Coordinates of N, CA, C and O in Angstrom, one line a residue:
M30 N -24.2 23.4 -24.7 CA -25.5 23.5 -25.2 C -25.6 22.9 -26.6 O -24.9 23.4 -27.5
A31 N -26.4 21.9 -26.8 CA -26.5 21.3 -28.1 C -27.4 22.1 -29.0 O -28.4 22.7 -28.6
V32 N -27.0 22.1 -30.3 CA -27.8 22.8 -31.3 C -28.7 21.8 -31.9 O -28.5 20.6 -31.9
T33 N -29.9 22.2 -32.4 CA -30.8 21.4 -33.2 C -30.8 21.9 -34.6 O -30.4 23.0 -34.9
W34 N -31.4 21.0 -35.5 CA -31.5 21.3 -36.9 C -32.2 22.7 -37.1 O -31.8 23.5 -37.9
N35 N -33.2 22.9 -36.3 CA -34.0 24.2 -36.4 C -33.2 25.4 -36.0 O -33.6 26.5 -36.5
D36 N -32.2 25.2 -35.3 CA -31.4 26.4 -34.8 C -30.3 26.8 -35.9 O -29.7 27.9 -35.7
V37 N -30.1 26.0 -36.9 CA -29.0 26.2 -37.8 C -29.4 26.9 -39.0 O -30.5 26.7 -39.6
S38 N -28.5 27.8 -39.5 CA -28.7 28.5 -40.8 C -27.3 28.6 -41.5 O -26.3 28.7 -40.8
E39 N -27.3 28.5 -42.8 CA -26.1 28.6 -43.5 C -25.4 29.9 -43.3 O -26.1 30.9 -43.2
G40 N -24.1 29.9 -43.1 CA -23.4 31.1 -42.8 C -23.2 31.5 -41.4 O -22.4 32.3 -41.0
M41 N -23.9 30.8 -40.5 CA -23.8 31.1 -39.1 C -22.5 30.6 -38.5 O -22.0 29.5 -39.0
S42 N -21.9 31.3 -37.6 CA -20.7 30.8 -36.9 C -21.2 30.0 -35.7 O -22.2 30.2 -35.1
I43 N -20.3 29.0 -35.4 CA -20.6 28.2 -34.2 C -19.7 28.8 -33.0 O -18.7 29.5 -33.3
P44 N -20.1 28.6 -31.8 CA -19.3 29.2 -30.7 C -17.9 28.8 -30.7 O -17.5 27.6 -30.9
E45 N -17.0 29.7 -30.5 CA -15.6 29.5 -30.5 C -15.1 28.7 -29.2 O -15.8 28.7 -28.2
L46 N -14.0 28.1 -29.4 CA -13.4 27.3 -28.3 C -11.9 27.9 -28.2 O -11.2 27.8 -29.2
K47 N -11.5 28.3 -27.0 CA -10.2 28.9 -26.8 C -9.4 27.9 -26.0 O -9.8 27.4 -25.0
K48 N -8.2 27.6 -26.5 CA -7.2 26.7 -25.9 C -5.9 27.4 -25.7 O -5.6 28.3 -26.5
N49 N -5.2 27.0 -24.7 CA -3.8 27.6 -24.4 C -3.0 26.5 -23.8 O -3.2 26.1 -22.6
C50 N -2.1 25.9 -24.6 CA -1.4 24.7 -24.1 C -0.2 25.1 -23.3 O 0.6 25.9 -23.7
S51 N 0.0 24.4 -22.2 CA 1.2 24.6 -21.4 C 2.2 23.5 -22.0 O 1.8 22.6 -22.7
T52 N 3.5 23.7 -21.7 CA 4.4 22.7 -22.1 C 4.1 21.4 -21.4 O 4.4 20.3 -22.0
Q53 N 3.6 21.4 -20.2 CA 3.2 20.2 -19.5 C 2.1 19.4 -20.3 O 2.2 18.2 -20.4
Q54 N 1.2 20.1 -20.8 CA 0.1 19.5 -21.6 C 0.7 18.8 -22.8 O 0.3 17.8 -23.2
L55 N 1.7 19.5 -23.4 CA 2.3 18.9 -24.6 C 3.1 17.6 -24.3 O 3.0 16.6 -25.0
V56 N 3.7 17.5 -23.1 CA 4.4 16.3 -22.7 C 3.3 15.2 -22.4 O 3.5 14.1 -22.8
L57 N 2.2 15.6 -21.8 CA 1.2 14.6 -21.5 C 0.6 14.1 -22.8 O 0.3 12.9 -22.9
W58 N 0.4 15.0 -23.8 CA -0.2 14.6 -25.1 C 0.8 13.6 -25.8 O 0.4 12.6 -26.3
A59 N 2.1 13.9 -25.7 CA 3.1 13.1 -26.3 C 3.0 11.7 -25.6 O 3.0 10.7 -26.4
A60 N 2.9 11.6 -24.3 CA 2.7 10.3 -23.7 C 1.5 9.6 -24.1 O 1.5 8.4 -24.3
G61 N 0.4 10.3 -24.1 CA -0.9 9.7 -24.5 C -1.0 9.3 -26.0 O -1.6 8.3 -26.3
S62 N -0.4 10.0 -26.8 CA -0.5 9.8 -28.3 C 0.6 8.9 -28.8 O 0.5 8.4 -29.9
G63 N 1.7 8.9 -28.1 CA 2.9 8.2 -28.6 C 3.7 9.0 -29.6 O 4.7 8.5 -30.2
D64 N 3.4 10.3 -29.7 CA 4.2 11.2 -30.6 C 5.2 11.9 -29.7 O 5.0 12.9 -29.1
F65 N 6.4 11.3 -29.7 CA 7.5 11.8 -28.9 C 8.5 12.6 -29.7 O 9.7 12.8 -29.3
Y66 N 8.1 13.2 -30.9 CA 9.1 14.0 -31.6 C 9.4 15.2 -30.8 O 8.6 15.9 -30.3
Q67 N 10.7 15.4 -30.6 CA 11.2 16.4 -29.6 C 10.8 17.8 -29.9 O 10.9 18.7 -29.0
I68 N 10.4 18.1 -31.1 CA 10.0 19.5 -31.4 C 8.8 20.0 -30.6 O 8.5 21.1 -30.5
H69 N 8.2 19.0 -29.9 CA 7.0 19.3 -29.1 C 7.3 19.5 -27.7 O 6.4 19.9 -26.9
Y70 N 8.5 19.2 -27.2 CA 8.8 19.4 -25.8 C 10.2 19.7 -25.4 O 10.5 20.1 -24.3
D71 N 11.1 19.7 -26.4 CA 12.5 20.0 -26.1 C 12.9 21.2 -26.9 O 13.2 21.2 -28.1
K72 N 13.0 22.4 -26.2 CA 13.2 23.7 -26.9 C 14.6 23.7 -27.7 O 14.6 24.1 -28.8
D73 N 15.6 23.2 -27.1 CA 16.9 23.2 -27.7 C 16.9 22.3 -29.0 O 17.4 22.7 -30.1
F74 N 16.2 21.2 -29.0 CA 16.1 20.4 -30.1 C 15.3 21.1 -31.2 O 15.6 21.1 -32.4
A75 N 14.1 21.7 -30.8 CA 13.3 22.4 -31.8 C 14.0 23.5 -32.4 O 14.0 23.7 -33.7
V76 N 14.8 24.3 -31.7 CA 15.5 25.4 -32.2 C 16.6 24.9 -33.2 O 16.9 25.4 -34.2
G77 N 17.2 23.7 -32.8 CA 18.2 23.1 -33.6 C 17.7 22.7 -35.0 O 18.5 22.5 -36.0
T78 N 16.4 22.5 -35.1 CA 15.8 22.1 -36.4 C 15.4 23.3 -37.2 O 14.8 23.1 -38.3
G79 N 15.6 24.5 -36.7 CA 15.2 25.7 -37.4 C 13.9 26.4 -36.9 O 13.5 27.4 -37.4
L80 N 13.3 25.8 -35.9 CA 12.0 26.4 -35.4 C 12.4 27.5 -34.3 O 13.5 27.5 -33.8
S81 N 11.5 28.3 -34.1 CA 11.7 29.4 -33.1 C 11.6 28.9 -31.6 O 12.0 29.5 -30.7
G82 N 11.0 27.7 -31.5 CA 10.8 27.1 -30.2 C 9.9 25.8 -30.4 O 9.7 25.4 -31.5
I83 N 9.5 25.3 -29.3 CA 8.6 24.1 -29.4 C 7.3 24.4 -29.9 O 6.8 25.6 -29.8
I84 N 6.6 23.5 -30.6 CA 5.4 23.7 -31.3 C 4.3 22.7 -30.7 O 4.7 21.6 -30.3
V85 N 3.1 23.1 -30.9 CA 1.9 22.3 -30.5 C 1.8 21.1 -31.5 O 1.9 21.4 -32.7
H86 N 1.5 19.9 -31.0 CA 1.2 18.8 -31.9 C 0.1 19.1 -32.8 O -1.0 19.6 -32.4
G87 N 0.2 18.8 -34.1 CA -0.9 18.9 -35.0 C -2.1 18.1 -34.6 O -3.3 18.5 -34.7
A88 N -1.8 16.8 -34.2 CA -2.9 16.0 -33.7 C -3.7 16.5 -32.5 O -4.9 16.2 -32.4
L89 N -3.0 17.3 -31.7 CA -3.7 17.9 -30.5 C -4.6 19.0 -31.0 O -5.8 19.1 -30.5
K90 N -4.2 19.7 -32.0 CA -5.1 20.7 -32.6 C -6.3 20.1 -33.3 O -7.4 20.6 -33.2
N91 N -6.1 18.9 -33.9 CA -7.1 18.1 -34.5 C -8.1 17.8 -33.4 O -9.3 17.9 -33.7
A92 N -7.7 17.3 -32.3 CA -8.5 17.0 -31.2 C -9.3 18.2 -30.7 O -10.5 18.1 -30.4
F93 N -8.7 19.3 -30.6 CA -9.4 20.6 -30.2 C -10.5 20.9 -31.2 O -11.6 21.2 -30.7
L94 N -10.3 20.7 -32.5 CA -11.4 20.9 -33.4 C -12.5 19.9 -33.3 O -13.7 20.3 -33.4
G95 N -12.1 18.7 -33.0 CA -13.2 17.7 -32.7 C -14.0 18.1 -31.5 O -15.2 17.9 -31.5
Q96 N -13.3 18.6 -30.5 CA -14.1 19.1 -29.3 C -15.0 20.2 -29.7 O -16.1 20.3 -29.2
L97 N -14.5 21.2 -30.5 CA -15.3 22.3 -30.9 C -16.6 21.8 -31.5 O -17.7 22.2 -31.2
V98 N -16.5 20.8 -32.5 CA -17.7 20.3 -33.2 C -18.6 19.5 -32.2 O -19.8 19.8 -32.1
H99 N -18.0 18.7 -31.4 CA -18.8 17.9 -30.4 C -19.5 18.8 -29.4 O -20.7 18.6 -29.1
D100 N -18.8 19.8 -28.9 CA -19.5 20.8 -27.9 C -20.7 21.4 -28.6 O -21.7 21.7 -27.9
W101 N -20.6 21.7 -29.9 CA -21.7 22.4 -30.5 C -22.9 21.5 -30.8 O -24.0 21.9 -30.5
I102 N -22.7 20.2 -31.2 CA -23.8 19.3 -31.5 C -24.3 18.6 -30.3 O -25.4 18.1 -30.3
G103 N -23.5 18.5 -29.2 CA -23.9 17.8 -28.0 C -24.0 16.3 -28.3 O -23.7 15.8 -29.3
N104 N -24.6 15.6 -27.3 CA -24.7 14.1 -27.4 C -25.8 13.7 -28.3 O -25.9 12.5 -28.6
S105 N -26.7 14.6 -28.7 CA -27.8 14.2 -29.5 C -27.5 14.2 -31.0 O -28.2 13.7 -31.9
G106 N -26.4 14.9 -31.4 CA -25.9 14.9 -32.7 C -24.9 13.8 -33.0 O -24.5 13.1 -32.1
K107 N -24.5 13.7 -34.3 CA -23.5 12.7 -34.7 C -22.6 13.3 -35.7 O -23.0 13.9 -36.7
I108 N -21.3 13.1 -35.5 CA -20.3 13.5 -36.4 C -20.2 12.4 -37.5 O -19.8 11.3 -37.2
K109 N -20.5 12.8 -38.7 CA -20.5 11.8 -39.8 C -19.1 11.8 -40.6 O -18.7 10.8 -41.0
K110 N -18.6 13.0 -40.8 CA -17.3 13.1 -41.5 C -16.5 14.2 -40.7 O -17.1 15.2 -40.2
Y111 N -15.2 14.1 -40.7 CA -14.4 15.1 -40.0 C -12.9 14.9 -40.5 O -12.4 13.8 -40.8
G112 N -12.3 16.0 -40.7 CA -10.8 16.0 -41.0 C -10.3 17.4 -41.0 O -11.0 18.4 -40.9
C113 N -8.9 17.4 -40.9 CA -8.2 18.7 -41.0 C -6.8 18.5 -41.5 O -6.4 17.4 -41.7
S114 N -6.2 19.6 -41.8 CA -4.8 19.5 -42.3 C -4.0 20.5 -41.5 O -4.5 21.5 -41.0
Y115 N -2.7 20.3 -41.4 CA -1.8 21.1 -40.6 C -1.1 22.1 -41.5 O -0.2 21.7 -42.3
R116 N -1.4 23.4 -41.4 CA -0.9 24.4 -42.3 C -0.1 25.5 -41.7 O 0.5 26.3 -42.3
G117 N 0.0 25.4 -40.4 CA 0.8 26.4 -39.6 C 1.1 26.0 -38.2 O 0.5 25.0 -37.7
M118 N 2.1 26.6 -37.6 CA 2.5 26.2 -36.3 C 1.8 27.1 -35.2 O 1.6 28.3 -35.4
D119 N 1.5 26.4 -34.1 CA 1.1 27.1 -32.9 C 2.1 26.8 -31.8 O 2.7 25.7 -31.8
F120 N 2.1 27.7 -30.8 CA 3.2 27.6 -29.8 C 2.5 27.5 -28.4 O 1.4 28.0 -28.2
P121 N 3.2 26.8 -27.5 CA 2.6 26.8 -26.1 C 2.5 28.2 -25.5 O 3.2 29.1 -25.9
N122 N 1.6 28.3 -24.6 CA 1.4 29.5 -23.8 C 0.9 30.7 -24.7 O 1.0 31.8 -24.4
E123 N 0.3 30.3 -25.9 CA -0.4 31.3 -26.8 C -1.8 30.7 -27.0 O -2.0 29.5 -27.2
D124 N -2.7 31.6 -27.1 CA -4.1 31.2 -27.4 C -4.2 30.6 -28.8 O -3.6 31.0 -29.8
I125 N -4.9 29.5 -28.8 CA -5.3 28.8 -30.1 C -6.9 28.9 -30.1 O -7.5 28.4 -29.2
I126 N -7.4 29.7 -31.1 CA -8.8 29.9 -31.1 C -9.4 28.9 -32.2 O -9.0 28.9 -33.3
C127 N -10.3 28.1 -31.8 CA -11.0 27.1 -32.7 C -12.3 27.8 -33.1 O -13.1 28.2 -32.2
K128 N -12.5 27.8 -34.4 CA -13.7 28.5 -35.0 C -14.4 27.6 -36.0 O -13.8 26.6 -36.5
G129 N -15.6 27.9 -36.3 CA -16.3 27.2 -37.3 C -17.5 28.0 -37.9 O -18.0 28.9 -37.2
V130 N -17.9 27.6 -39.1 CA -19.0 28.2 -39.8 C -19.8 27.2 -40.5 O -19.2 26.2 -41.1
V131 N -21.1 27.3 -40.6 CA -22.0 26.4 -41.3 C -21.9 26.8 -42.8 O -22.1 27.9 -43.2
T132 N -21.5 25.8 -43.6 CA -21.4 26.1 -45.0 C -22.6 25.5 -45.8 O -22.9 26.0 -46.9
K133 N -23.3 24.5 -45.3 CA -24.4 23.9 -46.0 C -25.3 23.2 -45.0 O -24.9 22.6 -44.0
K134 N -26.6 23.3 -45.2 CA -27.7 22.7 -44.4 C -28.6 21.9 -45.4 O -29.1 22.5 -46.3
Y135 N -28.7 20.6 -45.2 CA -29.5 19.8 -46.2 C -30.0 18.5 -45.6 O -29.5 18.1 -44.5
E136 N -30.9 17.9 -46.3 CA -31.4 16.6 -45.9 C -30.9 15.6 -47.0 O -31.0 15.8 -48.2
E137 N -30.5 14.4 -46.5 CA -30.0 13.3 -47.4 C -30.2 12.0 -46.7 O -29.8 11.8 -45.6
G138 N -30.9 11.1 -47.4 CA -31.1 9.7 -46.9 C -31.8 9.7 -45.6 O -31.5 8.9 -44.7
G139 N -32.7 10.7 -45.4 CA -33.5 10.7 -44.2 C -32.8 11.4 -43.0 O -33.4 11.5 -41.9
E140 N -31.6 11.9 -43.3 CA -30.9 12.6 -42.2 C -30.9 14.1 -42.4 O -30.8 14.5 -43.6
K141 N -30.8 14.8 -41.4 CA -30.7 16.3 -41.4 C -29.2 16.6 -41.2 O -28.7 16.4 -40.1
L142 N -28.5 17.0 -42.2 CA -27.1 17.2 -42.2 C -26.7 18.6 -42.3 O -27.3 19.5 -42.9
V143 N -25.5 18.9 -41.7 CA -24.9 20.2 -41.7 C -23.4 20.0 -42.0 O -22.7 19.2 -41.4
D144 N -22.9 20.8 -43.0 CA -21.5 20.8 -43.3 C -20.9 22.0 -42.7 O -21.5 23.1 -42.6
L145 N -19.7 21.9 -42.1 CA -19.0 22.9 -41.4 C -17.6 23.1 -42.0 O -17.0 22.1 -42.4
E146 N -17.2 24.3 -42.0 CA -15.7 24.6 -42.2 C -15.3 24.9 -40.8 O -15.9 25.7 -40.0
V147 N -14.2 24.3 -40.3 CA -13.6 24.5 -39.0 C -12.2 24.8 -39.1 O -11.5 24.5 -40.1
W148 N -11.6 25.5 -38.2 CA -10.2 25.8 -38.2 C -9.7 26.3 -36.9 O -10.4 26.7 -36.0
T149 N -8.3 26.3 -36.7 CA -7.7 27.0 -35.6 C -7.1 28.2 -36.1 O -6.6 28.3 -37.3
E150 N -7.0 29.2 -35.2 CA -6.3 30.5 -35.5 C -5.3 30.8 -34.4 O -5.5 30.5 -33.3
N151 N -4.1 31.3 -34.9 CA -3.1 31.7 -33.9 C -3.5 33.2 -33.4 O -4.4 33.8 -33.9
P152 N -2.7 33.7 -32.5 CA -3.0 35.1 -32.0 C -3.0 36.2 -33.1 O -3.6 37.2 -32.9
Q153 N -2.3 35.9 -34.2 CA -2.3 36.9 -35.3 C -3.4 36.7 -36.2 O -3.6 37.5 -37.2
G154 N -4.3 35.8 -35.9 CA -5.5 35.6 -36.8 C -5.3 34.7 -38.0 O -6.1 34.5 -38.8
K155 N -4.1 34.0 -38.1 CA -3.8 33.1 -39.2 C -4.4 31.8 -39.0 O -4.3 31.2 -37.9
K156 N -5.1 31.2 -40.0 CA -5.6 29.9 -39.9 C -4.4 28.9 -40.0 O -3.7 28.9 -40.9
T157 N -4.3 28.1 -38.9 CA -3.2 27.1 -38.9 C -3.6 25.7 -39.1 O -2.8 24.9 -39.4
T158 N -4.8 25.4 -38.8 CA -5.3 24.0 -39.0 C -6.7 24.1 -39.6 O -7.7 24.0 -38.9
P159 N -6.8 24.2 -40.9 CA -8.2 24.2 -41.6 C -8.7 22.8 -41.6 O -8.0 21.8 -41.8
G160 N -10.1 22.7 -41.5 CA -10.7 21.4 -41.5 C -12.2 21.5 -41.9 O -12.7 22.6 -42.3
Y161 N -12.8 20.4 -41.8 CA -14.2 20.3 -42.2 C -14.9 19.3 -41.4 O -14.3 18.4 -40.8
A162 N -16.2 19.4 -41.3 CA -17.0 18.3 -40.7 C -18.4 18.3 -41.3 O -18.9 19.3 -41.8
T163 N -19.0 17.1 -41.3 CA -20.4 16.9 -41.6 C -21.1 16.3 -40.4 O -20.5 15.3 -39.9
V164 N -22.1 16.9 -39.9 CA -22.8 16.4 -38.7 C -24.3 16.1 -39.0 O -24.9 16.8 -39.9
S165 N -24.8 15.2 -38.3 CA -26.3 14.9 -38.4 C -26.9 15.4 -37.1 O -26.4 15.2 -36.0
L166 N -28.0 16.2 -37.3 CA -28.7 16.8 -36.1 C -30.1 16.3 -36.0 O -30.7 15.9 -37.0
K167 N -30.7 16.4 -34.8 CA -32.1 16.2 -34.6 C -32.9 17.5 -34.8 O -32.3 18.5 -34.6
S168 N -34.2 17.3 -35.1 CA -35.0 18.5 -35.2 C -35.3 19.1 -33.9 O -35.3 18.5 -32.9

């Protein structure tokens, strides 16, 4: 369900998106993205580097956050700016909750814009992939 400019208020949360990656999904992401670093699909290798097990690709979590924003604005909105950083690890077969909140609503250059803070959370509630977005919405 797409949101419109009139639906938005500063401080409002956007609908959450829950993801849970299987190891098969990580292998498919590696193939599609070209990121074949073994910490994402080879448990023995990952443990050998000091990790507790294989971890979800940061770029995959980036894509999840992009989906979160796109799902919220729908096809009538436009993502103007977007980015995130990788600050924590997420693991396969654990929920990754994608969340967001409206930080600013304004008009600029004839566009109706909304700034968002977006992030992923692990099952313990720690933000692992903080990010931001600016979107343009229709009235």
